[in-house]
mmCIF file of C-alpha atoms and ligand atoms in Angstrom:
data_model
loop_
_atom_site.group_PDB
_atom_site.id
_atom_site.type_symbol
_atom_site.label_atom_id
_atom_site.label_comp_id
_atom_site.label_asym_id
_atom_site.label_seq_id
_atom_site.Cartn_x
_atom_site.Cartn_y
_atom_site.Cartn_z
ATOM 1 C CA MET A 277 0.000 0.000 0.000
ATOM 2 C CA SER A 278 2.946 2.337 0.542
ATOM 3 C CA ASP A 279 2.718 5.206 -1.951
ATOM 4 C CA ASN A 280 0.207 3.262 -4.036
ATOM 5 C CA VAL A 281 2.813 0.875 -5.370
ATOM 6 C CA VAL A 282 1.964 -2.806 -5.789
ATOM 7 C CA LYS A 283 4.881 -5.198 -6.256
ATOM 8 C CA LEU A 284 4.511 -8.817 -7.330
ATOM 9 C CA HIS A 285 7.053 -11.575 -7.739
ATOM 10 C CA TYR A 286 6.627 -14.918 -9.497
ATOM 11 C CA ASP A 287 8.838 -17.872 -10.241
ATOM 12 C CA ILE A 288 8.361 -19.106 -13.781
ATOM 13 C CA ASP A 289 8.668 -22.857 -13.712
ATOM 14 C CA ALA A 290 9.639 -24.642 -16.901
ATOM 15 C CA GLU A 291 9.127 -28.181 -15.622
ATOM 16 C CA ASP A 292 5.504 -28.250 -16.575
ATOM 17 C CA PHE A 293 4.408 -26.488 -19.745
ATOM 18 C CA THR A 294 0.769 -26.713 -18.686
ATOM 19 C CA THR A 295 1.324 -24.201 -15.868
ATOM 20 C CA ALA A 296 3.034 -21.618 -18.119
ATOM 21 C CA GLY A 297 1.059 -18.395 -18.026
ATOM 22 C CA GLU A 298 0.127 -18.541 -14.353
ATOM 23 C CA ALA A 299 2.221 -15.469 -13.538
ATOM 24 C CA SER A 300 0.548 -13.452 -16.293
ATOM 25 C CA SER A 301 -2.820 -14.730 -15.154
ATOM 26 C CA GLY A 302 -2.059 -13.588 -11.603
ATOM 27 C CA VAL A 303 -1.079 -10.131 -12.799
ATOM 28 C CA LYS A 304 -4.214 -9.890 -14.894
ATOM 29 C CA LYS A 305 -6.283 -10.754 -11.840
ATOM 30 C CA THR A 306 -4.536 -8.135 -9.709
ATOM 31 C CA LEU A 307 -4.922 -5.412 -12.346
ATOM 32 C CA THR A 308 -8.611 -6.259 -12.670
ATOM 33 C CA ARG A 309 -9.037 -6.056 -8.904
ATOM 34 C CA LEU A 310 -7.296 -2.661 -8.902
ATOM 35 C CA GLY A 311 -9.805 -1.420 -11.476
ATOM 36 C CA VAL A 312 -7.243 -0.653 -14.182
ATOM 37 C CA ASN A 313 -8.588 0.204 -17.660
ATOM 38 C CA PRO A 314 -9.412 -3.082 -19.509
ATOM 39 C CA GLU A 315 -7.440 -2.070 -22.613
ATOM 40 C CA VAL A 316 -4.334 -1.521 -20.465
ATOM 41 C CA ILE A 317 -4.913 -4.869 -18.738
ATOM 42 C CA LYS A 318 -5.147 -6.656 -22.066
ATOM 43 C CA ARG A 319 -1.922 -5.083 -23.344
ATOM 44 C CA VAL A 320 -0.014 -5.960 -20.174
ATOM 45 C CA SER A 321 -1.441 -9.498 -20.110
ATOM 46 C CA ILE A 322 -0.560 -10.339 -23.702
ATOM 47 C CA ALA A 323 2.942 -8.841 -23.570
ATOM 48 C CA MET A 324 3.769 -10.495 -20.253
ATOM 49 C CA TYR A 325 2.338 -13.827 -21.348
ATOM 50 C CA GLU A 326 4.554 -13.819 -24.461
ATOM 51 C CA ALA A 327 7.618 -13.078 -22.324
ATOM 52 C CA GLU A 328 6.640 -15.726 -19.789
ATOM 53 C CA ILE A 329 6.188 -18.347 -22.518
ATOM 54 C CA ASN A 330 9.576 -17.410 -23.984
ATOM 55 C CA ALA A 331 11.236 -17.929 -20.612
ATOM 56 C CA VAL A 332 9.624 -21.374 -20.460
ATOM 57 C CA ILE A 333 10.279 -22.589 -24.001
ATOM 58 C CA HIS A 334 13.628 -20.923 -24.717
ATOM 59 C CA ALA A 335 15.306 -20.487 -21.321
ATOM 60 C CA ASN A 336 14.188 -23.225 -18.949
ATOM 61 C CA GLY A 337 12.186 -20.827 -16.777
ATOM 62 C CA GLY A 338 12.953 -17.628 -14.882
ATOM 63 C CA VAL A 339 11.403 -15.005 -12.652
ATOM 64 C CA ALA A 340 8.904 -12.188 -13.103
ATOM 65 C CA ASP A 341 8.889 -8.949 -11.145
ATOM 66 C CA VAL A 342 5.963 -6.626 -11.591
ATOM 67 C CA GLU A 343 5.469 -3.112 -10.294
ATOM 68 C CA ILE A 344 2.115 -1.372 -10.565
ATOM 69 C CA THR A 345 1.839 2.357 -9.867
ATOM 70 C CA PRO A 346 -1.030 4.698 -10.725
ATOM 71 C CA GLU A 347 1.052 5.824 -13.727
ATOM 72 C CA ARG A 348 2.329 2.584 -15.238
ATOM 73 C CA VAL A 349 2.796 -1.167 -15.096
ATOM 74 C CA THR A 350 6.384 -2.426 -15.337
ATOM 75 C CA VAL A 351 7.057 -6.122 -15.937
ATOM 76 C CA VAL A 352 10.578 -7.536 -15.792
ATOM 77 C CA ILE A 353 11.109 -11.151 -16.863
ATOM 78 C CA SER A 354 14.604 -12.517 -16.359
ATOM 79 C CA ASP A 355 16.119 -15.905 -17.052
ATOM 80 C CA ARG A 356 19.469 -17.656 -16.957
ATOM 81 C CA GLY A 357 18.911 -19.326 -20.301
ATOM 82 C CA PRO A 358 21.113 -19.424 -23.400
ATOM 83 C CA GLY A 359 20.669 -15.731 -24.258
ATOM 84 C CA ILE A 360 19.826 -14.233 -27.646
ATOM 85 C CA PRO A 361 22.829 -13.865 -29.997
ATOM 86 C CA ASN A 362 21.223 -11.185 -32.164
ATOM 87 C CA VAL A 363 18.354 -9.280 -30.550
ATOM 88 C CA ASP A 364 17.547 -7.214 -33.661
ATOM 89 C CA LYS A 365 17.136 -10.392 -35.667
ATOM 90 C CA ALA A 366 15.031 -11.989 -32.913
ATOM 91 C CA MET A 367 12.709 -8.951 -33.017
ATOM 92 C CA THR A 368 11.927 -9.600 -36.714
ATOM 93 C CA PRO A 369 8.361 -10.892 -37.133
ATOM 94 C CA GLY A 370 8.453 -14.558 -38.110
ATOM 95 C CA TRP A 371 12.012 -15.225 -36.906
ATOM 96 C CA SER A 372 12.083 -18.229 -34.608
ATOM 97 C CA THR A 373 14.419 -20.990 -33.461
ATOM 98 C CA ALA A 374 11.591 -22.940 -31.831
ATOM 99 C CA SER A 375 11.744 -26.721 -32.233
ATOM 100 C CA ASN A 376 8.995 -28.794 -33.796
ATOM 101 C CA THR A 377 7.980 -29.916 -30.322
ATOM 102 C CA VAL A 378 7.396 -26.296 -29.335
ATOM 103 C CA ARG A 379 5.482 -25.666 -32.558
ATOM 104 C CA GLU A 380 3.212 -28.603 -31.832
ATOM 105 C CA LEU A 381 2.388 -26.896 -28.543
ATOM 106 C CA GLY A 382 1.237 -23.815 -30.481
ATOM 107 C CA PHE A 383 4.290 -21.589 -30.240
ATOM 108 C CA GLY A 384 7.125 -20.726 -32.584
ATOM 109 C CA ALA A 385 5.496 -18.283 -34.991
ATOM 110 C CA GLY A 386 8.270 -15.808 -34.277
ATOM 111 C CA MET A 387 5.661 -13.255 -33.234
ATOM 112 C CA GLY A 388 6.256 -13.100 -29.466
ATOM 113 C CA LEU A 389 8.864 -10.333 -29.315
ATOM 114 C CA PRO A 390 7.116 -8.235 -32.022
ATOM 115 C CA ASN A 391 3.862 -8.644 -30.054
ATOM 116 C CA MET A 392 5.551 -7.428 -26.860
ATOM 117 C CA LYS A 393 6.792 -4.384 -28.757
ATOM 118 C CA ARG A 394 3.377 -3.631 -30.187
ATOM 119 C CA TYR A 395 1.420 -3.942 -26.955
ATOM 120 C CA THR A 396 3.796 -1.957 -24.721
ATOM 121 C CA ASP A 397 4.825 1.702 -24.561
ATOM 122 C CA GLU A 398 8.439 0.822 -23.821
ATOM 123 C CA MET A 399 10.339 -2.430 -24.186
ATOM 124 C CA TYR A 400 13.953 -3.281 -23.415
ATOM 125 C CA VAL A 401 15.716 -6.557 -24.173
ATOM 126 C CA GLU A 402 19.045 -7.160 -22.488
ATOM 127 C CA SER A 403 20.632 -10.461 -23.368
ATOM 128 C CA GLU A 404 24.023 -12.087 -23.152
ATOM 129 C CA VAL A 405 24.844 -15.441 -24.714
ATOM 130 C CA GLY A 406 25.476 -18.044 -22.028
ATOM 131 C CA VAL A 407 24.271 -15.730 -19.251
ATOM 132 C CA GLY A 408 20.600 -15.018 -19.792
ATOM 133 C CA THR A 409 17.951 -12.601 -20.930
ATOM 134 C CA LYS A 410 16.068 -9.778 -19.248
ATOM 135 C CA VAL A 411 12.982 -8.328 -20.888
ATOM 136 C CA THR A 412 11.436 -5.144 -19.484
ATOM 137 C CA LEU A 413 7.901 -4.271 -20.543
ATOM 138 C CA ILE A 414 6.263 -0.962 -19.635
ATOM 139 C CA VAL A 415 2.648 -0.028 -20.257
ATOM 140 C CA ASN A 416 1.488 3.451 -19.274
ATOM 141 C CA ILE A 417 -1.801 3.732 -17.442
ATOM 142 C CA VAL A 418 -1.982 7.485 -17.861
ATOM 143 C CA SER A 419 -0.223 8.880 -20.904
ATOM 144 C CA MET B 142 -23.494 -12.541 -36.228
ATOM 145 C CA LEU B 143 -24.312 -15.901 -34.696
ATOM 146 C CA LYS B 144 -25.305 -16.876 -31.205
ATOM 147 C CA VAL B 145 -23.253 -19.620 -29.575
ATOM 148 C CA SER B 146 -26.336 -21.853 -29.645
ATOM 149 C CA GLU B 147 -26.507 -21.437 -33.442
ATOM 150 C CA ILE B 148 -22.782 -22.164 -33.780
ATOM 151 C CA VAL B 149 -23.262 -25.371 -31.822
ATOM 152 C CA LYS B 150 -26.036 -26.435 -34.221
ATOM 153 C CA ILE B 151 -24.140 -25.501 -37.393
ATOM 154 C CA LEU B 152 -20.992 -27.355 -36.339
ATOM 155 C CA ASP B 153 -22.913 -30.188 -34.724
ATOM 156 C CA ALA B 154 -20.705 -29.440 -31.749
ATOM 157 C CA GLU B 155 -20.632 -30.631 -28.192
ATOM 158 C CA VAL B 156 -20.644 -28.045 -25.399
ATOM 159 C CA LEU B 157 -17.890 -28.928 -22.934
ATOM 160 C CA THR B 158 -18.358 -25.963 -20.622
ATOM 161 C CA GLY B 159 -20.314 -22.704 -20.641
ATOM 162 C CA HIS B 160 -23.845 -24.052 -21.164
ATOM 163 C CA GLU B 161 -25.106 -20.799 -19.620
ATOM 164 C CA ASN B 162 -23.575 -18.670 -22.406
ATOM 165 C CA MET B 163 -25.567 -19.951 -25.376
ATOM 166 C CA ASP B 164 -27.062 -16.500 -26.053
ATOM 167 C CA LEU B 165 -23.665 -14.825 -26.406
ATOM 168 C CA GLU B 166 -23.359 -13.093 -29.789
ATOM 169 C CA ILE B 167 -20.264 -13.691 -31.913
ATOM 170 C CA TYR B 168 -19.383 -11.276 -34.715
ATOM 171 C CA SER B 169 -15.937 -12.395 -35.812
ATOM 172 C CA GLY B 170 -13.774 -15.464 -35.898
ATOM 173 C CA CYS B 171 -10.240 -16.730 -36.131
ATOM 174 C CA GLY B 172 -8.791 -20.120 -37.045
ATOM 175 C CA ALA B 173 -5.220 -20.799 -35.932
ATOM 176 C CA ASP B 174 -2.835 -23.346 -34.481
ATOM 177 C CA LEU B 175 -0.099 -20.901 -33.441
ATOM 178 C CA MET B 176 -1.029 -18.838 -30.400
ATOM 179 C CA SER B 177 1.316 -15.903 -31.064
ATOM 180 C CA ASP B 178 -0.358 -15.475 -34.443
ATOM 181 C CA VAL B 179 -3.658 -15.150 -32.617
ATOM 182 C CA MET B 180 -2.117 -12.538 -30.326
ATOM 183 C CA ALA B 181 -0.573 -10.720 -33.293
ATOM 184 C CA PHE B 182 -3.539 -10.531 -35.608
ATOM 185 C CA VAL B 183 -6.684 -10.679 -33.535
ATOM 186 C CA LYS B 184 -8.046 -7.458 -32.093
ATOM 187 C CA GLU B 185 -11.685 -7.869 -31.151
ATOM 188 C CA SER B 186 -13.364 -10.615 -29.209
ATOM 189 C CA VAL B 187 -13.734 -13.588 -31.492
ATOM 190 C CA ILE B 188 -14.519 -17.259 -31.520
ATOM 191 C CA LEU B 189 -11.150 -19.004 -31.725
ATOM 192 C CA CYS B 190 -11.204 -22.258 -33.665
ATOM 193 C CA THR B 191 -8.133 -24.435 -33.220
ATOM 194 C CA GLY B 192 -6.833 -27.972 -33.442
ATOM 195 C CA LEU B 193 -4.641 -27.489 -30.368
ATOM 196 C CA VAL B 194 -6.040 -28.735 -27.092
ATOM 197 C CA ASN B 195 -3.421 -27.794 -24.495
ATOM 198 C CA PRO B 196 -3.983 -25.362 -21.584
ATOM 199 C CA GLN B 197 -2.104 -22.600 -23.418
ATOM 200 C CA VAL B 198 -5.063 -22.210 -25.772
ATOM 201 C CA VAL B 199 -7.200 -21.324 -22.755
ATOM 202 C CA ARG B 200 -4.444 -19.042 -21.422
ATOM 203 C CA THR B 201 -4.271 -17.249 -24.760
ATOM 204 C CA ALA B 202 -8.041 -16.813 -24.746
ATOM 205 C CA GLU B 203 -7.854 -15.533 -21.172
ATOM 206 C CA MET B 204 -5.208 -12.900 -21.978
ATOM 207 C CA MET B 205 -7.088 -11.771 -25.084
ATOM 208 C CA ASP B 206 -10.559 -11.745 -23.530
ATOM 209 C CA ILE B 207 -11.729 -14.333 -26.049
ATOM 210 C CA LYS B 208 -14.996 -15.760 -24.752
ATOM 211 C CA VAL B 209 -15.529 -18.828 -26.949
ATOM 212 C CA LEU B 210 -13.166 -21.630 -27.982
ATOM 213 C CA CYS B 211 -13.937 -24.270 -30.559
ATOM 214 C CA PHE B 212 -11.769 -27.384 -30.742
ATOM 215 C CA VAL B 213 -11.833 -28.964 -34.194
ATOM 216 C CA ARG B 214 -11.131 -32.368 -35.812
ATOM 217 C CA GLY B 215 -12.850 -34.238 -32.994
ATOM 218 C CA LYS B 216 -10.192 -33.324 -30.455
ATOM 219 C CA ILE B 217 -11.333 -33.286 -26.853
ATOM 220 C CA PRO B 218 -9.096 -31.582 -24.299
ATOM 221 C CA GLY B 219 -8.272 -33.093 -20.932
ATOM 222 C CA GLU B 220 -10.384 -32.420 -17.862
ATOM 223 C CA ALA B 221 -7.823 -29.908 -16.547
ATOM 224 C CA VAL B 222 -8.157 -27.781 -19.679
ATOM 225 C CA ILE B 223 -11.940 -27.740 -19.416
ATOM 226 C CA GLU B 224 -11.702 -26.877 -15.710
ATOM 227 C CA LEU B 225 -9.345 -23.977 -16.463
ATOM 228 C CA ALA B 226 -11.745 -22.639 -19.094
ATOM 229 C CA LYS B 227 -14.668 -22.951 -16.684
ATOM 230 C CA GLU B 228 -12.727 -21.069 -14.029
ATOM 231 C CA LYS B 229 -12.014 -18.276 -16.552
ATOM 232 C CA GLY B 230 -15.613 -18.107 -17.789
ATOM 233 C CA ILE B 231 -14.645 -19.253 -21.270
ATOM 234 C CA THR B 232 -17.154 -21.329 -23.229
ATOM 235 C CA VAL B 233 -15.681 -24.403 -24.899
ATOM 236 C CA ILE B 234 -17.239 -26.404 -27.713
ATOM 237 C CA ALA B 235 -15.857 -29.283 -29.775
ATOM 238 C CA THR B 236 -16.676 -30.345 -33.315
ATOM 239 C CA GLN B 237 -15.669 -33.225 -35.603
ATOM 240 C CA GLN B 238 -15.185 -30.787 -38.480
ATOM 241 C CA PRO B 239 -11.654 -29.955 -39.595
ATOM 242 C CA LEU B 240 -10.475 -26.351 -39.153
ATOM 243 C CA PHE B 241 -11.034 -25.251 -42.754
ATOM 244 C CA ILE B 242 -14.594 -26.582 -42.928
ATOM 245 C CA CYS B 243 -15.369 -25.227 -39.466
ATOM 246 C CA CYS B 244 -14.319 -21.704 -40.491
ATOM 247 C CA GLY B 245 -16.153 -22.023 -43.812
ATOM 248 C CA LEU B 246 -19.389 -23.073 -42.134
ATOM 249 C CA LEU B 247 -19.223 -20.220 -39.621
ATOM 250 C CA TYR B 248 -18.427 -17.683 -42.331
ATOM 251 C CA SER B 249 -21.163 -18.765 -44.715
ATOM 252 C CA ASN B 250 -23.706 -18.810 -41.897
ATOM 253 C CA GLY B 251 -23.083 -15.259 -40.752
ATOM 254 C CA ILE B 252 -19.819 -14.686 -38.926
ATOM 255 C CA LYS B 253 -18.196 -12.338 -41.398
ATOM 256 C CA GLY B 254 -16.187 -10.099 -39.124
ATOM 257 C CA ARG B 255 -12.425 -10.122 -39.461
ATOM 258 C CA GLY B 256 -11.733 -9.057 -35.884
ATOM 259 C CA VAL B 257 -8.111 -8.419 -36.816
ATOM 260 C CA TRP B 258 -5.730 -5.467 -36.802
ATOM 261 C CA ASP B 259 -5.316 -3.702 -40.146
HETATM 262 N N1 ATP C 14 14.202 -15.686 -23.144
HETATM 263 C C1 ATP C 14 14.830 -16.106 -24.248
HETATM 264 N N2 ATP C 14 15.977 -16.822 -24.157
HETATM 265 C C2 ATP C 14 16.618 -17.263 -25.277
HETATM 266 N N3 ATP C 14 16.183 -17.025 -26.532
HETATM 267 C C3 ATP C 14 15.046 -16.311 -26.692
HETATM 268 C C4 ATP C 14 14.320 -15.812 -25.574
HETATM 269 N N4 ATP C 14 13.248 -15.125 -26.033
HETATM 270 C C5 ATP C 14 13.311 -15.192 -27.368
HETATM 271 N N5 ATP C 14 14.391 -15.897 -27.784
HETATM 272 C C6 ATP C 14 14.825 -16.150 -29.185
HETATM 273 O O1 ATP C 14 14.204 -15.209 -30.042
HETATM 274 C C7 ATP C 14 13.389 -15.897 -31.029
HETATM 275 C C8 ATP C 14 12.152 -15.053 -31.315
HETATM 276 O O2 ATP C 14 11.302 -14.986 -30.152
HETATM 277 P P1 ATP C 14 9.740 -14.760 -30.344
HETATM 278 O O3 ATP C 14 9.090 -14.771 -29.028
HETATM 279 O O4 ATP C 14 9.542 -13.542 -31.192
HETATM 280 O O5 ATP C 14 9.294 -16.008 -31.213
HETATM 281 P P2 ATP C 14 9.120 -17.537 -30.761
HETATM 282 O O6 ATP C 14 9.094 -17.613 -29.285
HETATM 283 O O7 ATP C 14 10.118 -18.348 -31.471
HETATM 284 O O8 ATP C 14 7.679 -17.868 -31.343
HETATM 285 P P3 ATP C 14 6.258 -17.265 -30.798
HETATM 286 O O9 ATP C 14 6.581 -16.264 -29.754
HETATM 287 O O10 ATP C 14 5.608 -16.687 -31.996
HETATM 288 O O11 ATP C 14 5.528 -18.432 -30.271
HETATM 289 C C9 ATP C 14 13.112 -17.240 -30.416
HETATM 290 O O12 ATP C 14 12.821 -18.221 -31.387
HETATM 291 C C10 ATP C 14 14.422 -17.535 -29.679
HETATM 292 O O13 ATP C 14 15.430 -17.946 -30.590
HETATM 293 MG MG1 MG C 15 7.835 -16.358 -28.154
#
């Protein structure tokens, strides 16, 4: 409650693909409870869900830290996965290294990162090969 | 536009959850097996027709505020998937029709909306 800031933390487990998305679902629930504009909620939910799925399918899981203020929602998803060798290339719509197994699960269109970009006001991807990836997603509540 | 009850009749579908939502009106549709494509191209609330039956289809619908899911080609999801949809208030139906025919039937019977970004 301090200064109207809500902070949430989630572990993103990669053991079980069926539970992927629970963090994003939790954030959606919280934003709904806080009475945030539905359009903002949808943008945060989709962008975070894409990042969460990426952490599961490309990086063996990670963590999500979310900060909600009256001005904006900030989502940070970090993992200790393989990293992205060329972020610009990875941002290209349709570019994907997803395996056939991942495709059979319904992912691997190469649209996740472009979707995050489209649905957020600010997006930062920091990645180092062999170290991990950190994706920061910011959606403004009041512009 | 079609009501869910009409969709069920046209596709000879089985209602797996959401029996109380048969009067819901659907204006546009989307057929896809890749969830990020759904999130990239779909804008409005639609009926999502798909051959995938894992929980991520329900998650995608949840994030996108999609109210109706139609599983095609006679695929029936596991109990956990149906439970998740029920919990999220998402109506789920299942048809024997393949995806192409399913979309064609819905289109020719009145769901003409694109529901996509331009
Ligand atoms: N957290 C990550 N760790 C390692 N590589 C990643 C990570 N996120 C994305 N990538 C790389 O960037 C590529 C593009 O990611 P993007 O989310 O756009 O598409 P995708 O996950 O392959 O498919 P989609 O998101 O459409 O299901 C991935 O195929 C993968 O090679
Ligand atoms: Mg992705």
